[in-house]
C-alpha positions as protocol buffer text, in pm:
chain_id: "A"
residue {
  index: 1
  type: GLY
  ca { x: 11189 y: 8773 z: 11930 }
}
residue {
  index: 2
  type: PRO
  ca { x: 11247 y: 9157 z: 12043 }
}
residue {
  index: 3
  type: TRP
  ca { x: 11588 y: 9172 z: 11893 }
}
residue {
  index: 4
  type: VAL
  ca { x: 11460 y: 9212 z: 11542 }
}
residue {
  index: 5
  type: ALA
  ca { x: 11348 y: 9566 z: 11631 }
}
residue {
  index: 6
  type: SER
  ca { x: 11699 y: 9655 z: 11783 }
}
residue {
  index: 7
  type: PRO
  ca { x: 11857 y: 9970 z: 11621 }
}
residue {
  index: 8
  type: LYS
  ca { x: 12158 y: 9773 z: 11586 }
}
residue {
  index: 9
  type: LEU
  ca { x: 12002 y: 9558 z: 11311 }
}
residue {
  index: 10
  type: GLU
  ca { x: 11934 y: 9875 z: 11079 }
}
residue {
  index: 11
  type: GLU
  ca { x: 12281 y: 9885 z: 10949 }
}
residue {
  index: 12
  type: HIS
  ca { x: 12222 y: 9536 z: 10788 }
}
residue {
  index: 13
  type: LEU
  ca { x: 11873 y: 9635 z: 10679 }
}
residue {
  index: 14
  type: ILE
  ca { x: 11903 y: 9986 z: 10549 }
}
residue {
  index: 15
  type: THR
  ca { x: 12051 y: 10064 z: 10194 }
}
residue {
  index: 16
  type: ALA
  ca { x: 12257 y: 10366 z: 10123 }
}
residue {
  index: 17
  type: SER
  ca { x: 11964 y: 10520 z: 9933 }
}
residue {
  index: 18
  type: MET
  ca { x: 11758 y: 10543 z: 10244 }
}
residue {
  index: 19
  type: THR
  ca { x: 11953 y: 10813 z: 10421 }
}
residue {
  index: 20
  type: PRO
  ca { x: 11880 y: 10923 z: 10759 }
}
residue {
  index: 21
  type: ALA
  ca { x: 11750 y: 11240 z: 10618 }
}
residue {
  index: 22
  type: PHE
  ca { x: 11510 y: 11057 z: 10389 }
}
residue {
  index: 23
  type: ARG
  ca { x: 11369 y: 10858 z: 10675 }
}
residue {
  index: 24
  type: GLU
  ca { x: 11321 y: 11151 z: 10910 }
}
residue {
  index: 25
  type: LEU
  ca { x: 11150 y: 11370 z: 10644 }
}
residue {
  index: 26
  type: VAL
  ca { x: 10915 y: 11078 z: 10560 }
}
residue {
  index: 27
  type: GLN
  ca { x: 10838 y: 11022 z: 10944 }
}
residue {
  index: 28
  type: ARG
  ca { x: 10758 y: 11384 z: 10999 }
}
residue {
  index: 29
  type: LEU
  ca { x: 10525 y: 11408 z: 10728 }
}
residue {
  index: 30
  type: GLU
  ca { x: 10379 y: 11064 z: 10758 }
}
residue {
  index: 31
  type: GLU
  ca { x: 10035 y: 11210 z: 10879 }
}
residue {
  index: 32
  type: PRO
  ca { x: 10005 y: 11477 z: 10607 }
}
residue {
  index: 33
  type: ILE
  ca { x: 10101 y: 11230 z: 10333 }
}
residue {
  index: 34
  type: GLY
  ca { x: 9865 y: 10987 z: 10465 }
}
residue {
  index: 35
  type: ARG
  ca { x: 9577 y: 11243 z: 10467 }
}
residue {
  index: 36
  type: SER
  ca { x: 9672 y: 11314 z: 10095 }
}
residue {
  index: 37
  type: LEU
  ca { x: 9626 y: 10967 z: 9961 }
}
residue {
  index: 38
  type: LYS
  ca { x: 9282 y: 10822 z: 9945 }
}
residue {
  index: 39
  type: ALA
  ca { x: 9271 y: 10462 z: 10055 }
}
residue {
  index: 40
  type: ASP
  ca { x: 8994 y: 10273 z: 9849 }
}
residue {
  index: 41
  type: THR
  ca { x: 8935 y: 9989 z: 10088 }
}
residue {
  index: 42
  type: SER
  ca { x: 8625 y: 9863 z: 9914 }
}
residue {
  index: 43
  type: ARG
  ca { x: 8819 y: 9748 z: 9601 }
}
residue {
  index: 44
  type: TYR
  ca { x: 9007 y: 9511 z: 9803 }
}
residue {
  index: 45
  type: GLY
  ca { x: 8699 y: 9359 z: 9959 }
}
residue {
  index: 46
  type: ILE
  ca { x: 8783 y: 9504 z: 10304 }
}
residue {
  index: 47
  type: SER
  ca { x: 8520 y: 9512 z: 10566 }
}
residue {
  index: 48
  type: ARG
  ca { x: 8452 y: 9436 z: 10929 }
}
residue {
  index: 49
  type: SER
  ca { x: 8397 y: 9070 z: 10837 }
}
residue {
  index: 50
  type: THR
  ca { x: 8748 y: 9041 z: 10688 }
}
residue {
  index: 51
  type: ARG
  ca { x: 8926 y: 9110 z: 11011 }
}
residue {
  index: 52
  type: LEU
  ca { x: 9187 y: 8860 z: 11136 }
}
residue {
  index: 53
  type: ALA
  ca { x: 8991 y: 8842 z: 11460 }
}
residue {
  index: 54
  type: ARG
  ca { x: 8673 y: 8713 z: 11279 }
}
residue {
  index: 55
  type: LYS
  ca { x: 8835 y: 8504 z: 11021 }
}
residue {
  index: 56
  type: TYR
  ca { x: 9133 y: 8343 z: 11206 }
}
residue {
  index: 57
  type: PRO
  ca { x: 9083 y: 8439 z: 11584 }
}
residue {
  index: 58
  type: ALA
  ca { x: 9354 y: 8165 z: 11697 }
}
residue {
  index: 59
  type: ASP
  ca { x: 9621 y: 8377 z: 11519 }
}
residue {
  index: 60
  type: GLU
  ca { x: 9554 y: 8700 z: 11717 }
}
residue {
  index: 61
  type: SER
  ca { x: 9785 y: 8586 z: 11995 }
}
residue {
  index: 62
  type: GLN
  ca { x: 10077 y: 8543 z: 11738 }
}
residue {
  index: 63
  type: LEU
  ca { x: 10016 y: 8898 z: 11599 }
}
residue {
  index: 64
  type: ASP
  ca { x: 9992 y: 9029 z: 11944 }
}
residue {
  index: 65
  type: GLU
  ca { x: 10346 y: 8875 z: 12006 }
}
residue {
  index: 66
  type: VAL
  ca { x: 10502 y: 9004 z: 11695 }
}
residue {
  index: 67
  type: ALA
  ca { x: 10360 y: 9350 z: 11730 }
}
residue {
  index: 68
  type: GLY
  ca { x: 10518 y: 9339 z: 12090 }
}
residue {
  index: 69
  type: TRP
  ca { x: 10856 y: 9259 z: 11943 }
}
residue {
  index: 70
  type: PHE
  ca { x: 10853 y: 9589 z: 11746 }
}
residue {
  index: 71
  type: GLY
  ca { x: 10663 y: 9802 z: 12023 }
}
residue {
  index: 72
  type: VAL
  ca { x: 10379 y: 9885 z: 11782 }
}
residue {
  index: 73
  type: LYS
  ca { x: 10005 y: 9874 z: 11839 }
}
residue {
  index: 74
  type: LYS
  ca { x: 9874 y: 9550 z: 11694 }
}
residue {
  index: 75
  type: PRO
  ca { x: 9802 y: 9651 z: 11344 }
}
residue {
  index: 76
  type: GLN
  ca { x: 9432 y: 9582 z: 11200 }
}
residue {
  index: 77
  type: VAL
  ca { x: 9497 y: 9269 z: 10972 }
}
residue {
  index: 78
  type: HIS
  ca { x: 9230 y: 9189 z: 10698 }
}
residue {
  index: 79
  type: ILE
  ca { x: 9208 y: 8855 z: 10516 }
}
residue {
  index: 80
  type: VAL
  ca { x: 9045 y: 8905 z: 10190 }
}
residue {
  index: 81
  type: GLU
  ca { x: 8926 y: 8695 z: 9900 }
}
residue {
  index: 82
  type: THR
  ca { x: 8928 y: 8967 z: 9630 }
}
residue {
  index: 83
  type: LEU
  ca { x: 9294 y: 8932 z: 9558 }
}
residue {
  index: 84
  type: PRO
  ca { x: 9430 y: 8585 z: 9625 }
}
residue {
  index: 85
  type: ASN
  ca { x: 9809 y: 8671 z: 9646 }
}
residue {
  index: 86
  type: MET
  ca { x: 9761 y: 8994 z: 9824 }
}
residue {
  index: 87
  type: LEU
  ca { x: 10020 y: 9132 z: 10063 }
}
residue {
  index: 88
  type: GLY
  ca { x: 10015 y: 9500 z: 10146 }
}
residue {
  index: 89
  type: VAL
  ca { x: 9984 y: 9778 z: 10388 }
}
residue {
  index: 90
  type: MET
  ca { x: 9750 y: 10048 z: 10334 }
}
residue {
  index: 91
  type: VAL
  ca { x: 9723 y: 10424 z: 10471 }
}
residue {
  index: 92
  type: ASP
  ca { x: 9441 y: 10439 z: 10736 }
}
residue {
  index: 93
  type: SER
  ca { x: 9425 y: 10509 z: 11085 }
}
residue {
  index: 94
  type: PRO
  ca { x: 9580 y: 10267 z: 11216 }
}
residue {
  index: 95
  type: PRO
  ca { x: 9740 y: 10138 z: 10878 }
}
residue {
  index: 96
  type: LEU
  ca { x: 9597 y: 9823 z: 10735 }
}
residue {
  index: 97
  type: LEU
  ca { x: 9794 y: 9505 z: 10664 }
}
residue {
  index: 98
  type: VAL
  ca { x: 9600 y: 9323 z: 10393 }
}
residue {
  index: 99
  type: VAL
  ca { x: 9666 y: 8946 z: 10303 }
}
residue {
  index: 100
  type: GLY
  ca { x: 9502 y: 8713 z: 10043 }
}
residue {
  index: 101
  type: GLU
  ca { x: 9304 y: 8435 z: 10214 }
}
residue {
  index: 102
  type: PRO
  ca { x: 9365 y: 8155 z: 9967 }
}
residue {
  index: 103
  type: MET
  ca { x: 9728 y: 8216 z: 10039 }
}
residue {
  index: 104
  type: TYR
  ca { x: 9686 y: 8302 z: 10410 }
}
residue {
  index: 105
  type: ALA
  ca { x: 9517 y: 7965 z: 10460 }
}
residue {
  index: 106
  type: GLN
  ca { x: 9802 y: 7760 z: 10353 }
}
residue {
  index: 107
  type: MET
  ca { x: 10049 y: 7958 z: 10546 }
}
residue {
  index: 108
  type: THR
  ca { x: 10276 y: 7791 z: 10813 }
}
residue {
  index: 109
  type: PRO
  ca { x: 10311 y: 7963 z: 11154 }
}
residue {
  index: 110
  type: ALA
  ca { x: 10665 y: 8092 z: 11050 }
}
residue {
  index: 111
  type: GLN
  ca { x: 10529 y: 8227 z: 10720 }
}
residue {
  index: 112
  type: LYS
  ca { x: 10256 y: 8420 z: 10936 }
}
residue {
  index: 113
  type: ALA
  ca { x: 10522 y: 8551 z: 11150 }
}
residue {
  index: 114
  type: PHE
  ca { x: 10682 y: 8673 z: 10847 }
}
residue {
  index: 115
  type: VAL
  ca { x: 10390 y: 8854 z: 10734 }
}
residue {
  index: 116
  type: PHE
  ca { x: 10302 y: 9012 z: 11065 }
}
residue {
  index: 117
  type: ALA
  ca { x: 10668 y: 9125 z: 11104 }
}
residue {
  index: 118
  type: TRP
  ca { x: 10667 y: 9273 z: 10747 }
}
residue {
  index: 119
  type: GLY
  ca { x: 10357 y: 9506 z: 10837 }
}
residue {
  index: 120
  type: CYS
  ca { x: 10499 y: 9594 z: 11184 }
}
residue {
  index: 121
  type: LYS
  ca { x: 10829 y: 9681 z: 11082 }
}
residue {
  index: 122
  type: LEU
  ca { x: 10666 y: 9908 z: 10793 }
}
residue {
  index: 123
  type: MET
  ca { x: 10423 y: 10075 z: 11056 }
}
residue {
  index: 124
  type: ARG
  ca { x: 10706 y: 10130 z: 11305 }
}
residue {
  index: 125
  type: SER
  ca { x: 10934 y: 10288 z: 11017 }
}
residue {
  index: 126
  type: GLY
  ca { x: 10677 y: 10556 z: 10946 }
}
residue {
  index: 127
  type: LEU
  ca { x: 10719 y: 10480 z: 10542 }
}
residue {
  index: 128
  type: VAL
  ca { x: 10378 y: 10322 z: 10496 }
}
residue {
  index: 129
  type: PRO
  ca { x: 10256 y: 10633 z: 10288 }
}
residue {
  index: 130
  type: LEU
  ca { x: 10512 y: 10558 z: 10039 }
}
residue {
  index: 131
  type: LEU
  ca { x: 10383 y: 10217 z: 9981 }
}
residue {
  index: 132
  type: SER
  ca { x: 10023 y: 10306 z: 9958 }
}
residue {
  index: 133
  type: VAL
  ca { x: 10051 y: 10424 z: 9609 }
}
residue {
  index: 134
  type: ALA
  ca { x: 10142 y: 10210 z: 9293 }
}
residue {
  index: 135
  type: GLU
  ca { x: 10501 y: 10141 z: 9230 }
}
residue {
  index: 136
  type: ASP
  ca { x: 10512 y: 10345 z: 8924 }
}
residue {
  index: 137
  type: ALA
  ca { x: 10344 y: 10641 z: 9087 }
}
residue {
  index: 138
  type: LEU
  ca { x: 10602 y: 10659 z: 9396 }
}
residue {
  index: 139
  type: PRO
  ca { x: 10852 y: 10895 z: 9216 }
}
residue {
  index: 140
  type: ALA
  ca { x: 10584 y: 11131 z: 9124 }
}
residue {
  index: 141
  type: LEU
  ca { x: 10484 y: 11132 z: 9503 }
}
residue {
  index: 142
  type: TRP
  ca { x: 10832 y: 11182 z: 9623 }
}
residue {
  index: 143
  type: VAL
  ca { x: 10899 y: 11476 z: 9371 }
}
residue {
  index: 144
  type: SER
  ca { x: 10578 y: 11642 z: 9491 }
}
residue {
  index: 145
  type: ILE
  ca { x: 10694 y: 11602 z: 9849 }
}
residue {
  index: 146
  type: ILE
  ca { x: 11020 y: 11780 z: 9769 }
}
residue {
  index: 147
  type: GLN
  ca { x: 10825 y: 12040 z: 9563 }
}
residue {
  index: 148
  type: GLN
  ca { x: 10637 y: 12141 z: 9887 }
}
residue {
  index: 149
  type: PHE
  ca { x: 10990 y: 12299 z: 9990 }
}
residue {
  index: 150
  type: GLU
  ca { x: 11158 y: 12345 z: 9659 }
}
residue {
  index: 151
  type: PRO
  ca { x: 10921 y: 12400 z: 9374 }
}
residue {
  index: 152
  type: SER
  ca { x: 11188 y: 12381 z: 9089 }
}
residue {
  index: 153
  type: TYR
  ca { x: 11288 y: 12024 z: 9196 }
}
residue {
  index: 154
  type: PHE
  ca { x: 11238 y: 11765 z: 8944 }
}
residue {
  index: 155
  type: VAL
  ca { x: 11335 y: 11434 z: 8833 }
}
residue {
  index: 156
  type: SER
  ca { x: 11373 y: 11339 z: 8464 }
}
residue {
  index: 157
  type: GLY
  ca { x: 11108 y: 11092 z: 8354 }
}
residue {
  index: 158
  type: VAL
  ca { x: 10858 y: 11165 z: 8631 }
}
residue {
  index: 159
  type: SER
  ca { x: 10506 y: 11249 z: 8514 }
}
residue {
  index: 160
  type: VAL
  ca { x: 10450 y: 11608 z: 8551 }
}
residue {
  index: 161
  type: GLU
  ca { x: 10078 y: 11543 z: 8575 }
}
residue {
  index: 162
  type: ALA
  ca { x: 10088 y: 11288 z: 8850 }
}
residue {
  index: 163
  type: THR
  ca { x: 10329 y: 11509 z: 9028 }
}
residue {
  index: 164
  type: SER
  ca { x: 10082 y: 11805 z: 9007 }
}
residue {
  index: 165
  type: GLN
  ca { x: 9804 y: 11582 z: 9142 }
}
residue {
  index: 166
  type: PHE
  ca { x: 9994 y: 11485 z: 9445 }
}
residue {
  index: 167
  type: ALA
  ca { x: 10146 y: 11813 z: 9506 }
}
residue {
  index: 168
  type: TYR
  ca { x: 9801 y: 11976 z: 9509 }
}
residue {
  index: 169
  type: ALA
  ca { x: 9667 y: 11723 z: 9775 }
}
residue {
  index: 170
  type: LEU
  ca { x: 9995 y: 11770 z: 9995 }
}
residue {
  index: 171
  type: SER
  ca { x: 9957 y: 12144 z: 9977 }
}
residue {
  index: 172
  type: ARG
  ca { x: 9640 y: 12137 z: 10157 }
}
residue {
  index: 173
  type: ASN
  ca { x: 9763 y: 11913 z: 10442 }
}
residue {
  index: 174
  type: VAL
  ca { x: 10114 y: 12023 z: 10506 }
}
residue {
  index: 175
  type: SER
  ca { x: 10102 y: 12313 z: 10770 }
}
residue {
  index: 176
  type: LYS
  ca { x: 10313 y: 12611 z: 10756 }
}
residue {
  index: 177
  type: LYS
  ca { x: 10454 y: 12520 z: 11097 }
}
residue {
  index: 178
  type: VAL
  ca { x: 10572 y: 12185 z: 10969 }
}
residue {
  index: 179
  type: ARG
  ca { x: 10703 y: 12339 z: 10663 }
}
residue {
  index: 180
  type: GLU
  ca { x: 10925 y: 12564 z: 10860 }
}
residue {
  index: 181
  type: GLU
  ca { x: 11041 y: 12315 z: 11102 }
}
residue {
  index: 182
  type: ILE
  ca { x: 11163 y: 12046 z: 10814 }
}
residue {
  index: 183
  type: PHE
  ca { x: 11248 y: 12295 z: 10532 }
}
residue {
  index: 184
  type: GLY
  ca { x: 11634 y: 12232 z: 10573 }
}
residue {
  index: 185
  type: LEU
  ca { x: 11567 y: 11864 z: 10587 }
}
residue {
  index: 186
  type: ALA
  ca { x: 11381 y: 11859 z: 10270 }
}
residue {
  index: 187
  type: LEU
  ca { x: 11648 y: 12065 z: 10088 }
}
residue {
  index: 188
  type: GLU
  ca { x: 11911 y: 11809 z: 10212 }
}
residue {
  index: 189
  type: CYS
  ca { x: 11708 y: 11547 z: 10048 }
}
residue {
  index: 190
  type: SER
  ca { x: 11660 y: 11718 z: 9732 }
}
residue {
  index: 191
  type: SER
  ca { x: 12030 y: 11758 z: 9675 }
}
residue {
  index: 192
  type: ASP
  ca { x: 12134 y: 11411 z: 9810 }
}
residue {
  index: 193
  type: PRO
  ca { x: 12253 y: 11184 z: 9521 }
}
residue {
  index: 194
  type: ASN
  ca { x: 12216 y: 10877 z: 9738 }
}
residue {
  index: 195
  type: ILE
  ca { x: 11834 y: 10892 z: 9711 }
}
residue {
  index: 196
  type: SER
  ca { x: 11749 y: 10690 z: 9427 }
}
residue {
  index: 197
  type: VAL
  ca { x: 11384 y: 10800 z: 9321 }
}
residue {
  index: 198
  type: PRO
  ca { x: 11326 y: 10532 z: 9062 }
}
residue {
  index: 199
  type: SER
  ca { x: 11409 y: 10254 z: 9316 }
}
residue {
  index: 200
  type: LEU
  ca { x: 11254 y: 10365 z: 9623 }
}
residue {
  index: 201
  type: TYR
  ca { x: 10968 y: 10098 z: 9626 }
}
residue {
  index: 202
  type: THR
  ca { x: 11216 y: 9822 z: 9581 }
}
residue {
  index: 203
  type: GLU
  ca { x: 11437 y: 9964 z: 9846 }
}
residue {
  index: 204
  type: LEU
  ca { x: 11139 y: 9995 z: 10098 }
}
residue {
  index: 205
  type: MET
  ca { x: 11014 y: 9639 z: 10028 }
}
residue {
  index: 206
  type: GLY
  ca { x: 11351 y: 9480 z: 10068 }
}
residue {
  index: 207
  type: TYR
  ca { x: 11372 y: 9655 z: 10381 }
}
residue {
  index: 208
  type: ALA
  ca { x: 11050 y: 9502 z: 10513 }
}
residue {
  index: 209
  type: ASP
  ca { x: 11139 y: 9153 z: 10354 }
}
residue {
  index: 210
  type: HIS
  ca { x: 11462 y: 9140 z: 10542 }
}
residue {
  index: 211
  type: THR
  ca { x: 11319 y: 9218 z: 10863 }
}
residue {
  index: 212
  type: ALA
  ca { x: 11045 y: 8978 z: 10819 }
}
residue {
  index: 213
  type: LEU
  ca { x: 11292 y: 8695 z: 10716 }
}
residue {
  index: 214
  type: LEU
  ca { x: 11482 y: 8740 z: 11051 }
}
residue {
  index: 215
  type: ALA
  ca { x: 11152 y: 8734 z: 11247 }
}
residue {
  index: 216
  type: SER
  ca { x: 11036 y: 8430 z: 11106 }
}
residue {
  index: 217
  type: GLY
  ca { x: 11377 y: 8246 z: 11148 }
}
residue {
  index: 218
  type: SER
  ca { x: 11302 y: 8025 z: 10842 }
}
residue {
  index: 219
  type: ILE
  ca { x: 11472 y: 8052 z: 10509 }
}
residue {
  index: 220
  type: VAL
  ca { x: 11252 y: 7781 z: 10364 }
}
residue {
  index: 221
  type: ASP
  ca { x: 10942 y: 7916 z: 10483 }
}
residue {
  index: 222
  type: ALA
  ca { x: 11036 y: 8274 z: 10353 }
}
residue {
  index: 223
  type: ILE
  ca { x: 11119 y: 8158 z: 10017 }
}
residue {
  index: 224
  type: LYS
  ca { x: 10801 y: 7934 z: 9989 }
}
residue {
  index: 225
  type: LEU
  ca { x: 10579 y: 8243 z: 10086 }
}
residue {
  index: 226
  type: HIS
  ca { x: 10741 y: 8448 z: 9813 }
}
residue {
  index: 227
  type: TRP
  ca { x: 10672 y: 8162 z: 9591 }
}
residue {
  index: 228
  type: MET
  ca { x: 10324 y: 8179 z: 9661 }
}
residue {
  index: 229
  type: LEU
  ca { x: 10310 y: 8554 z: 9623 }
}
residue {
  index: 230
  type: HIS
  ca { x: 10463 y: 8522 z: 9293 }
}
residue {
  index: 231
  type: ALA
  ca { x: 10316 y: 8209 z: 9138 }
}
residue {
  index: 232
  type: GLY
  ca { x: 9986 y: 8177 z: 9305 }
}
residue {
  index: 233
  type: ALA
  ca { x: 9860 y: 8018 z: 9631 }
}
residue {
  index: 234
  type: GLN
  ca { x: 9775 y: 7683 z: 9458 }
}
residue {
  index: 235
  type: SER
  ca { x: 10105 y: 7651 z: 9306 }
}
residue {
  index: 236
  type: PRO
  ca { x: 10338 y: 7456 z: 9568 }
}
residue {
  index: 237
  type: LEU
  ca { x: 10708 y: 7496 z: 9526 }
}
residue {
  index: 238
  type: THR
  ca { x: 10845 y: 7161 z: 9436 }
}
residue {
  index: 239
  type: SER
  ca { x: 11171 y: 7189 z: 9257 }
}
residue {
  index: 240
  type: GLY
  ca { x: 11484 y: 7379 z: 9210 }
}
residue {
  index: 241
  type: SER
  ca { x: 11409 y: 7477 z: 8865 }
}
residue {
  index: 242
  type: GLN
  ca { x: 11097 y: 7649 z: 8993 }
}
residue {
  index: 243
  type: ILE
  ca { x: 11322 y: 7875 z: 9225 }
}
residue {
  index: 244
  type: MET
  ca { x: 11542 y: 7942 z: 8917 }
}
residue {
  index: 245
  type: ASP
  ca { x: 11241 y: 8042 z: 8709 }
}
residue {
  index: 246
  type: VAL
  ca { x: 11107 y: 8291 z: 8990 }
}
residue {
  index: 247
  type: LEU
  ca { x: 11421 y: 8420 z: 9062 }
}
residue {
  index: 248
  type: SER
  ca { x: 11464 y: 8542 z: 8702 }
}
residue {
  index: 249
  type: GLU
  ca { x: 11121 y: 8691 z: 8736 }
}
residue {
  index: 250
  type: SER
  ca { x: 11066 y: 8818 z: 9093 }
}
residue {
  index: 251
  type: PRO
  ca { x: 11289 y: 9088 z: 9199 }
}
residue {
  index: 252
  type: ALA
  ca { x: 11154 y: 9041 z: 9561 }
}
residue {
  index: 253
  type: MET
  ca { x: 11268 y: 8675 z: 9584 }
}
residue {
  index: 254
  type: ALA
  ca { x: 11603 y: 8745 z: 9428 }
}
residue {
  index: 255
  type: ARG
  ca { x: 11667 y: 9014 z: 9678 }
}
residue {
  index: 256
  type: LEU
  ca { x: 11587 y: 8787 z: 9951 }
}
residue {
  index: 257
  type: CYS
  ca { x: 11799 y: 8519 z: 9850 }
}
residue {
  index: 258
  type: GLU
  ca { x: 12097 y: 8756 z: 9815 }
}
residue {
  index: 259
  type: PHE
  ca { x: 12044 y: 8875 z: 10174 }
}
residue {
  index: 260
  type: ILE
  ca { x: 12035 y: 8525 z: 10283 }
}
residue {
  index: 261
  type: VAL
  ca { x: 12356 y: 8434 z: 10094 }
}
residue {
  index: 262
  type: THR
  ca { x: 12561 y: 8742 z: 10158 }
}
residue {
  index: 263
  type: GLY
  ca { x: 12398 y: 8863 z: 10496 }
}
residue {
  index: 264
  type: PRO
  ca { x: 12607 y: 8834 z: 10821 }
}
residue {
  index: 265
  type: LEU
  ca { x: 12297 y: 8744 z: 10994 }
}
residue {
  index: 266
  type: ALA
  ca { x: 12239 y: 8425 z: 10797 }
}
residue {
  index: 267
  type: LYS
  ca { x: 12359 y: 8222 z: 11087 }
}
residue {
  index: 268
  type: CYS
  ca { x: 12060 y: 8318 z: 11299 }
}
residue {
  index: 269
  type: LEU
  ca { x: 11807 y: 8163 z: 11050 }
}
residue {
  index: 270
  type: ALA
  ca { x: 11693 y: 7797 z: 11060 }
}
residue {
  index: 271
  type: PHE
  ca { x: 11762 y: 7560 z: 10789 }
}
residue {
  index: 272
  type: VAL
  ca { x: 11591 y: 7235 z: 10690 }
}
residue {
  index: 273
  type: GLU
  ca { x: 11830 y: 6933 z: 10661 }
}
residue {
  index: 274
  type: GLY
  ca { x: 11893 y: 6850 z: 10305 }
}
residue {
  index: 275
  type: SER
  ca { x: 11723 y: 7151 z: 10150 }
}
residue {
  index: 276
  type: ARG
  ca { x: 11897 y: 7386 z: 9900 }
}
């Protein structure tokens, strides 16, 4: 219930690289970063007809409930056919939560709670813009953000061309007033060794995954959902060997299982008798 949005949980969910300064900087820049990223919704098959209220109206009440836990406006959810295993958030106003329909049609109520909580956590965090670019482009976006305040900032191995493209778009959307207000915050982030630029995407996804697992309350459903994301909606999880295979190939499921095994909150989750 509402406890999944409690600030007390953050110490269990936030990694060392997601420093308070990092989160505050991105949150303060959420709007200008969002305006700098172009969301091509058509490529995902998003339209008025793909909205959850039209495709699965009975699930709207569950979405209302989960959004209420986090104290956020109910997100706009689209169920699309274009990408069967899609699960993502996209910059828009408000942000969009996009789910592949073949997978969604097979989800249990607990798995839908997982998906809704995953999106709501990200939307409440203010970090959605960082997940609206491809994983390999995120370091360039981060470098371009810092370069708005410290032009000489760079990270070895990050594309100069991609950084320049993001920096140009940002320069048109970050106001002088905002620059002055958060200049010190940006410099703190630029020199903070705890912020691991190459792993930002992984850290953010794990942050949302862990919250969603706690919200769904079911280890079994969470693992099966990640199996569907990894292997395809038409591939049921039927054996331990499948889990071992996907653990070796899917960092997301490996992180989720590690959190289950080592997390102090594991006792809050439901287990299925006899399951492994």
